[in-house]
Coordinates of C-alpha atoms and ligand atoms in Angstrom, one line a residue:
M1 CA 183.4 120.7 165.5
N2 CA 183.4 122.4 169.0
Y3 CA 181.0 124.9 170.5
E4 CA 183.0 128.0 169.3
E5 CA 183.3 126.7 165.8
A6 CA 179.6 125.8 165.6
S7 CA 178.7 129.2 167.1
K8 CA 180.8 131.0 164.4
V9 CA 179.3 129.0 161.5
L10 CA 175.7 129.5 162.8
K11 CA 176.2 133.2 163.3
A12 CA 177.6 133.6 159.7
N13 CA 174.4 131.9 158.5
G14 CA 171.9 133.6 160.7
Q15 CA 171.0 130.3 162.6
E16 CA 172.4 131.1 166.1
H17 CA 169.1 130.0 167.7
L18 CA 170.2 126.4 167.3
L19 CA 172.4 126.8 170.3
Q20 CA 170.0 128.7 172.5
F21 CA 169.4 125.8 174.9
W22 CA 173.1 124.8 175.0
V23 CA 173.6 125.2 178.8
R24 CA 170.6 123.0 179.5
L25 CA 171.8 120.1 177.5
D26 CA 173.7 117.1 178.9
R27 CA 177.1 116.3 177.4
N28 CA 175.8 113.6 175.0
T29 CA 173.1 115.8 173.6
Q30 CA 175.6 118.6 173.2
S31 CA 177.9 116.5 171.2
S32 CA 175.2 115.0 169.0
L33 CA 173.9 118.5 168.4
L34 CA 177.4 119.6 167.3
E35 CA 177.5 116.6 165.0
Q36 CA 174.2 117.6 163.4
I37 CA 175.4 121.2 162.9
A38 CA 178.7 120.0 161.4
A39 CA 176.7 117.9 158.9
I40 CA 174.5 120.7 157.6
D41 CA 175.5 121.9 154.2
F42 CA 174.9 125.7 154.5
R43 CA 175.3 126.1 150.7
E44 CA 172.2 124.0 150.3
V45 CA 170.5 125.8 153.2
E46 CA 171.0 129.0 151.2
R47 CA 169.4 127.5 148.1
C48 CA 166.4 126.5 150.3
Q49 CA 166.2 130.0 151.7
A50 CA 166.2 131.4 148.2
M51 CA 163.3 129.1 147.3
L52 CA 161.4 130.3 150.4
K53 CA 161.8 133.8 149.1
G54 CA 160.2 132.8 145.8
A55 CA 163.2 131.8 143.6
P56 CA 161.9 129.4 140.9
A57 CA 162.2 125.7 141.7
D58 CA 163.3 124.9 138.3
A59 CA 166.0 127.4 137.7
G60 CA 168.1 126.2 134.7
S61 CA 165.7 123.6 133.4
P62 CA 163.7 124.1 130.2
K63 CA 160.3 124.3 131.8
K64 CA 158.9 126.9 129.6
G65 CA 157.1 126.2 126.3
N66 CA 154.1 124.3 125.1
P67 CA 154.2 120.6 126.3
T68 CA 153.4 117.9 123.8
A69 CA 152.9 114.2 124.3
P70 CA 156.0 112.0 123.7
R71 CA 156.1 108.9 121.5
V72 CA 155.4 105.9 123.6
S73 CA 156.3 102.4 122.2
E74 CA 154.3 99.3 122.8
L75 CA 156.5 96.3 122.5
H76 CA 155.0 93.4 120.4
G77 CA 156.2 90.6 118.1
A78 CA 159.6 90.9 116.6
E79 CA 160.4 94.2 118.4
L80 CA 159.6 92.5 121.7
R81 CA 161.7 89.5 120.9
A82 CA 164.7 91.6 119.9
A83 CA 164.4 93.7 123.1
I84 CA 164.3 90.5 125.2
A85 CA 167.3 89.1 123.5
A86 CA 169.3 92.4 123.9
G87 CA 168.3 92.6 127.6
E88 CA 169.2 89.0 128.3
A89 CA 172.6 89.6 126.7
E90 CA 173.2 92.6 129.1
L91 CA 172.1 90.7 132.1
A92 CA 174.2 87.6 131.3
A93 CA 177.2 89.8 130.7
G94 CA 176.8 91.3 134.2
R95 CA 176.3 94.8 132.9
V96 CA 173.0 95.4 134.8
G97 CA 172.5 96.7 138.4
V98 CA 169.4 97.4 140.4
L99 CA 168.6 100.6 142.3
L100 CA 165.9 100.4 145.0
V101 CA 164.9 103.7 146.7
A102 CA 163.8 102.9 150.2
G103 CA 164.8 106.0 152.2
G104 CA 161.3 107.5 152.4
Q105 CA 159.4 108.0 155.7
G106 CA 156.2 106.1 154.6
S107 CA 154.2 108.5 156.8
R108 CA 150.9 107.8 155.0
L109 CA 151.1 104.1 155.7
G110 CA 152.1 104.7 159.3
F111 CA 154.2 101.6 159.7
D112 CA 156.8 101.4 162.5
G113 CA 160.0 100.5 160.7
P114 CA 161.4 100.7 157.2
K115 CA 158.6 100.5 154.7
G116 CA 160.3 97.6 152.9
A117 CA 159.8 95.5 156.0
Y118 CA 156.0 95.9 155.7
P119 CA 154.4 92.4 155.5
I120 CA 152.7 92.2 152.1
G121 CA 152.7 88.5 151.1
P122 CA 149.0 87.4 151.0
I123 CA 149.7 84.1 152.7
T124 CA 153.1 84.3 154.4
G125 CA 153.1 88.0 155.2
A126 CA 156.5 88.2 153.5
P127 CA 157.8 91.8 153.4
L128 CA 158.1 94.1 150.5
F129 CA 161.9 93.7 150.4
Y130 CA 161.4 89.9 150.0
F131 CA 159.5 90.4 146.7
H132 CA 162.1 92.8 145.4
A133 CA 165.2 90.8 146.4
R134 CA 163.9 87.4 145.3
K135 CA 163.3 88.8 141.8
V136 CA 167.0 89.9 141.7
L137 CA 167.9 86.4 142.8
A138 CA 165.7 84.8 140.1
L139 CA 167.4 86.7 137.3
S140 CA 170.9 86.2 138.8
R141 CA 170.3 82.5 138.7
R142 CA 168.6 82.5 135.3
Y143 CA 171.5 84.4 133.7
N144 CA 174.2 82.9 135.9
T145 CA 175.4 86.2 137.0
H146 CA 175.7 88.6 139.9
I147 CA 173.2 91.5 139.8
P148 CA 174.1 94.0 142.4
L149 CA 171.2 95.5 144.4
Y150 CA 171.9 99.0 145.6
V151 CA 169.4 99.9 148.3
M152 CA 169.0 103.6 149.2
T153 CA 168.1 104.1 152.9
S154 CA 168.1 107.2 155.0
Q155 CA 169.9 107.9 158.2
A156 CA 166.6 107.3 160.0
N157 CA 166.1 103.7 158.7
N158 CA 169.6 102.5 157.5
A159 CA 170.4 100.4 160.6
D160 CA 167.0 98.8 160.7
T161 CA 167.1 98.1 156.9
V162 CA 170.6 96.5 157.1
A163 CA 169.5 94.4 160.1
H164 CA 166.3 93.3 158.3
F165 CA 168.3 91.9 155.3
E166 CA 170.8 90.3 157.7
K167 CA 168.0 88.6 159.6
H168 CA 166.5 87.2 156.4
G169 CA 169.9 86.0 155.0
W170 CA 169.9 88.7 152.3
Y171 CA 166.9 86.7 150.8
G172 CA 169.3 84.3 149.3
L173 CA 171.5 86.9 147.6
D174 CA 175.2 87.0 148.1
K175 CA 175.6 89.7 150.8
R176 CA 178.4 91.3 148.8
D177 CA 175.9 92.0 146.1
V178 CA 173.6 94.0 148.4
I179 CA 174.9 97.5 148.8
F180 CA 173.2 99.9 151.2
F181 CA 173.8 103.6 150.9
A182 CA 172.1 106.3 153.0
Q183 CA 170.8 109.4 151.4
G184 CA 171.3 112.9 152.8
M185 CA 169.0 114.5 155.4
W186 CA 168.1 118.2 155.2
P187 CA 166.9 120.5 158.0
G188 CA 163.4 121.7 158.0
M189 CA 162.8 125.5 158.0
T190 CA 160.2 128.1 159.0
A191 CA 158.9 130.4 156.3
D192 CA 161.6 133.0 157.2
G193 CA 164.4 130.5 156.6
K194 CA 165.2 129.6 160.2
I195 CA 166.2 125.9 160.8
I196 CA 163.7 124.1 163.1
L197 CA 164.6 122.5 166.4
D198 CA 162.3 119.6 167.3
A199 CA 164.0 119.2 170.8
P200 CA 166.2 121.7 172.7
G201 CA 169.3 119.8 171.5
H202 CA 168.0 118.3 168.2
V203 CA 167.6 119.7 164.7
F204 CA 164.5 118.5 162.7
M205 CA 165.9 116.7 159.7
S206 CA 164.1 114.8 156.8
P207 CA 165.4 112.8 153.9
D208 CA 166.3 114.9 150.8
G209 CA 163.9 113.1 148.4
H210 CA 164.4 110.2 145.9
G211 CA 166.5 112.6 143.8
G212 CA 168.9 112.6 146.7
M213 CA 169.9 109.2 145.3
L214 CA 172.5 110.8 142.9
S215 CA 174.5 112.7 145.6
A216 CA 174.2 109.7 147.9
L217 CA 175.5 107.3 145.2
K218 CA 178.4 109.6 144.6
A219 CA 179.2 110.2 148.3
N220 CA 179.1 106.5 149.1
G221 CA 181.4 105.4 146.3
C222 CA 178.6 103.4 144.6
F223 CA 179.6 104.6 141.1
E224 CA 183.1 103.3 141.6
D225 CA 181.6 100.0 142.8
M226 CA 179.4 99.9 139.6
R227 CA 182.4 100.6 137.4
R228 CA 184.5 98.0 139.1
R229 CA 181.7 95.4 138.4
G230 CA 181.3 96.5 134.8
V231 CA 177.7 97.8 135.4
K232 CA 176.5 100.0 132.6
T233 CA 172.7 100.0 133.0
L234 CA 170.6 100.5 136.1
F235 CA 167.1 99.5 136.8
Y236 CA 165.4 101.9 139.2
F237 CA 162.2 101.4 141.2
Q238 CA 160.4 102.3 144.5
V239 CA 160.1 100.1 147.6
D240 CA 156.3 100.3 147.8
N241 CA 155.4 98.4 144.6
P242 CA 155.9 94.6 144.9
L243 CA 154.4 94.0 141.4
V244 CA 157.2 95.6 139.5
N245 CA 159.2 93.3 137.1
V246 CA 162.6 94.1 138.5
A247 CA 165.3 94.5 135.7
E248 CA 162.9 93.0 133.2
P249 CA 164.9 91.8 130.2
A250 CA 162.6 93.5 127.6
F251 CA 162.8 96.9 129.3
I252 CA 166.6 96.6 129.7
G253 CA 166.8 95.5 126.1
I254 CA 164.8 98.3 124.5
H255 CA 166.8 100.8 126.5
T256 CA 170.1 99.3 125.3
L257 CA 169.0 99.0 121.6
D258 CA 167.8 102.6 121.7
K259 CA 171.1 103.7 123.3
S260 CA 169.0 105.7 125.7
E261 CA 170.2 107.6 128.8
Y262 CA 166.9 107.4 130.5
S263 CA 164.0 105.0 129.8
L264 CA 160.6 105.1 131.5
K265 CA 157.7 102.6 131.7
L266 CA 154.4 104.5 131.4
C267 CA 150.9 103.3 132.0
A268 CA 147.6 104.7 130.7
K269 CA 145.9 106.9 133.3
R270 CA 142.7 105.4 134.9
S271 CA 140.9 108.8 134.6
P272 CA 141.9 112.2 133.2
R273 CA 142.7 113.5 136.7
E274 CA 144.6 110.6 138.0
G275 CA 147.6 111.8 140.0
L276 CA 150.5 110.4 138.1
G277 CA 153.5 112.4 136.7
M278 CA 153.2 113.0 133.0
V279 CA 156.2 112.7 130.6
V280 CA 156.0 115.5 128.0
R281 CA 158.3 117.1 125.4
R282 CA 158.9 120.8 125.3
N283 CA 161.6 122.9 123.8
G284 CA 163.2 119.8 122.3
H285 CA 163.6 118.2 125.8
F286 CA 161.7 115.5 127.6
D287 CA 160.3 116.6 131.0
M288 CA 158.1 115.3 133.8
I289 CA 155.1 117.4 134.8
E290 CA 153.7 116.7 138.2
Y291 CA 150.0 116.1 138.3
T292 CA 149.5 119.2 140.3
E293 CA 150.9 121.2 137.4
M294 CA 148.5 119.7 134.8
T295 CA 145.7 122.1 133.9
A296 CA 142.1 120.9 133.5
E297 CA 142.4 121.5 129.7
M298 CA 145.6 119.3 129.6
N299 CA 144.0 116.6 131.6
N300 CA 140.9 116.4 129.4
R301 CA 142.4 117.1 126.0
R302 CA 141.5 114.3 123.4
T303 CA 143.0 113.1 120.2
A304 CA 141.0 112.8 117.0
D305 CA 140.0 109.2 117.9
G306 CA 138.8 110.2 121.3
D307 CA 141.8 109.0 123.4
L308 CA 143.3 111.1 126.1
Y309 CA 146.1 113.2 124.5
F310 CA 148.2 113.1 127.7
K311 CA 147.4 109.5 128.2
Y312 CA 150.4 107.9 129.9
G313 CA 151.6 108.5 133.5
S314 CA 154.8 107.5 135.2
P315 CA 154.8 105.0 138.1
A316 CA 158.5 105.6 138.7
I317 CA 159.9 102.5 137.0
H318 CA 163.0 103.6 135.1
V319 CA 166.2 102.4 133.5
F320 CA 169.3 104.7 133.5
D321 CA 172.6 104.7 131.8
R322 CA 175.3 104.7 134.5
E323 CA 177.4 107.4 132.8
F324 CA 174.4 109.7 132.5
L325 CA 173.7 109.3 136.2
E326 CA 177.4 110.1 137.0
K327 CA 177.3 113.3 135.0
E328 CA 174.0 114.3 136.6
A329 CA 175.4 113.6 140.1
A330 CA 178.0 116.4 139.5
K331 CA 175.2 119.0 139.1
D332 CA 172.8 120.7 141.6
M333 CA 169.3 119.3 141.3
P334 CA 166.2 121.6 141.6
L335 CA 164.6 121.7 145.0
H336 CA 160.9 121.2 145.8
L337 CA 159.2 122.6 148.8
A338 CA 156.6 120.8 150.9
H339 CA 154.6 122.7 153.5
K340 CA 154.2 120.4 156.5
K341 CA 153.1 120.2 160.1
I342 CA 156.4 119.8 162.0
A343 CA 156.4 119.3 165.8
A344 CA 158.8 122.0 167.0
I345 CA 159.9 123.5 170.3
D346 CA 158.6 126.8 171.6
R347 CA 160.7 129.6 173.2
A348 CA 160.6 127.7 176.5
G349 CA 162.0 124.5 174.8
R350 CA 158.6 122.6 175.0
K351 CA 157.7 120.5 172.0
V352 CA 154.4 121.7 170.3
A353 CA 152.5 119.8 167.7
P354 CA 151.0 122.4 165.3
S355 CA 147.5 122.2 164.0
E356 CA 148.5 123.9 160.7
P357 CA 151.5 123.5 158.5
N358 CA 154.3 125.5 160.1
G359 CA 157.4 124.6 158.3
Y360 CA 159.0 123.4 155.1
K361 CA 160.8 120.3 154.0
F362 CA 163.0 120.3 150.9
E363 CA 163.2 117.4 148.4
K364 CA 164.9 116.6 145.2
F365 CA 163.0 114.4 142.6
I366 CA 164.9 111.9 140.4
F367 CA 162.8 112.7 137.3
D368 CA 164.2 116.3 137.3
I369 CA 167.2 114.9 135.4
L370 CA 164.9 113.9 132.5
P371 CA 165.4 117.2 130.5
D372 CA 169.2 116.6 130.4
A373 CA 168.8 113.1 128.8
K374 CA 169.7 113.3 125.1
R375 CA 168.0 110.0 124.3
V376 CA 164.9 108.8 126.1
T377 CA 162.7 105.8 125.5
C378 CA 159.1 105.6 126.8
V379 CA 157.5 102.1 126.9
A380 CA 153.8 101.5 127.6
F381 CA 152.9 98.6 129.9
D382 CA 149.7 97.2 131.4
R383 CA 149.5 98.6 134.9
R384 CA 147.7 95.4 136.2
D385 CA 151.0 93.6 135.7
E386 CA 153.3 96.0 137.4
F387 CA 151.8 98.8 139.4
A388 CA 150.0 98.5 142.7
P389 CA 151.9 100.7 145.2
V390 CA 151.3 100.5 149.0
K391 CA 150.9 104.2 150.0
N392 CA 148.0 104.4 152.4
A393 CA 146.8 102.2 155.3
D394 CA 143.3 101.7 153.8
G395 CA 141.4 102.2 150.6
K396 CA 143.2 103.3 147.5
D397 CA 146.8 102.1 147.1
S398 CA 146.6 100.2 150.3
P399 CA 148.0 96.8 151.4
A400 CA 144.6 95.2 150.6
S401 CA 144.4 96.6 147.1
C402 CA 148.1 95.6 146.5
R403 CA 147.5 92.0 147.7
D404 CA 144.5 91.7 145.3
A405 CA 146.7 92.9 142.5
L406 CA 149.5 90.5 143.4
R407 CA 147.1 87.5 143.4
A408 CA 145.5 88.5 140.2
K409 CA 148.9 88.9 138.5
W410 CA 150.0 85.5 139.7
R411 CA 146.8 83.9 138.4
R412 CA 147.2 85.5 135.0
Q413 CA 150.9 84.3 134.8
L414 CA 149.8 80.8 135.7
A415 CA 146.9 80.9 133.2
E416 CA 149.4 81.8 130.5
I417 CA 151.0 78.5 131.0
H418 CA 147.6 76.7 131.2
I419 CA 147.5 76.4 135.0
A420 CA 144.0 77.6 136.1
V421 CA 143.8 78.8 139.7
P422 CA 140.3 79.6 141.0
A423 CA 139.9 83.2 142.1
T424 CA 139.0 82.0 145.6
M425 CA 142.1 79.9 146.1
P426 CA 144.8 81.4 148.4
L427 CA 147.9 82.1 146.3
E428 CA 151.4 83.4 146.8
I429 CA 154.4 82.8 144.7
D430 CA 158.1 83.1 145.6
P431 CA 159.5 85.3 142.8
A432 CA 162.8 83.3 143.1
A433 CA 160.9 80.3 141.9
M434 CA 158.8 82.1 139.3
Y435 CA 159.9 85.5 138.0
D436 CA 157.5 84.8 135.2
G437 CA 155.8 81.7 133.7
R438 CA 158.9 80.8 131.8
D439 CA 160.6 79.7 135.1
I440 CA 158.0 77.1 135.7
L441 CA 158.4 75.7 132.3
N442 CA 162.2 75.7 132.5
N443 CA 162.6 74.6 136.1
G444 CA 159.6 72.3 136.4
F445 CA 159.3 73.6 139.9
L446 CA 155.6 72.6 140.2
L447 CA 156.6 68.9 139.5
R448 CA 159.5 69.0 142.0
N449 CA 157.2 70.4 144.6
A450 CA 154.2 68.2 143.9
Ligands
LIG501 P1 156.9 108.5 148.5 O1 156.8 109.8 147.7 O2 155.7 107.6 148.4 O3 157.2 108.9 149.9 O4 158.2 107.8 148.0 P2 157.3 108.0 151.3 O5 158.2 108.8 152.1 O6 157.7 106.6 151.0 O7 155.9 108.0 151.9 P3 155.0 109.2 152.5 O8 154.8 110.2 151.4 O9 155.7 109.7 153.7 O10 153.7 108.5 152.9 C1 158.3 107.1 146.8 C2 159.6 106.3 146.9 O11 160.7 107.1 147.0 C3 161.4 106.7 148.2 C4 160.4 106.0 149.1 O12 161.1 105.1 149.9 C5 159.6 105.2 148.0 O13 160.3 104.1 147.6 N1 162.0 107.9 148.8 C6 161.2 109.0 149.0 C7 163.3 107.9 149.2 O14 164.0 106.9 149.0 N2 163.8 109.0 149.8 C8 163.0 110.1 150.1 O15 163.5 111.1 150.6 C9 161.7 110.1 149.6

């Protein structure tokens, strides 16, 4: 795209101000600005502008109606054994892939680099990515198969993420089985729909949300890669939770036995007002209500035996049917607005950090495809075993609380196979050696390392 073409497109879309400092820019900045402008999808910009004018975020999805709590299974006994057997068969047949979303900005944690590179191992300081990738390795070895790991990055962290995996030898995985794909970036806008410049020759862009995964999988040829490999089922999780049982056989298995398109692990809320998304049913569809949309009455409603009626929240641990994702990738997803402080330039081209939110970012959320799923399975799990995200630098959901949860989980896993570890003893386990206690029994790894 050259200057004249950019100028024409911008004029047609009421965004001419993006070129207002053109004559002041050096050649490199001019060409990178043109590249940015060429990459903007003005059809999506129009959708964002419509939202700013008050169009409903959820156009087309069945949001209206009285929400009720869904059926949530707890797997025990024969049902659990059947689910494990079915999941193991899928894994061994190479029909399972793993989707890790790691394109976020991790602004609350304030870590310099991709969030997945954050050192979380209680003894070694091993990064979040290590714990995720080593679980994929453990299951690939256990089932003698290749489990592809698709890692979603953003344009802001893609190069650093790829370099991180390279530096760490892909954590033992075959590098052909680690596939990186960058999500889209969207320009930020002011309330009147004008795209924001954060430097005279640079448009402010931010990743398009974890829901951007679908268009990014499509645009990067990942669905073809999955089809070529025979992958039918995808385990999805977020980069900030090193406790998650990646591609857990029982979860894969129940999803397969139920012939579901979308399965979710859900955990009991800690308190009525805990900020987890709630899965509900309404108008014959499943749906996710964000905690901000829950009324006080809904939060506090009780069943006859005193339990919370809306008891289970979603920690974003999902299993998807690949064909379902492909169908959804062909559709527009709803947009969500976030009002943010965005450092932007003033009329003179000086960067100004605002004290109040001054602009909007737009995001897509993966769970917005839930109402389209014809078959959905909800499985309850004990959050102590699988949910301790690293969101904040201190306090709740911090590295410290996550490390405590990791140590406690490992102690429980070892206790199950009659190995008692005192609470005060430093402990860290490589998931490739022990995905769960069964690996120790099978591999005798403690004896070998004694
Ligand atoms: P969060 O909602 O916690 O956002 O992402 P974040 O960007 O990581 O952190 P903050 O809010 O700036 O502090 C949940 C998961 O979704 C991924 C994140 O990488 C994380 O795994 N995500 C989020 C994306 O992959 N892309 C996005 O655009 C947003």
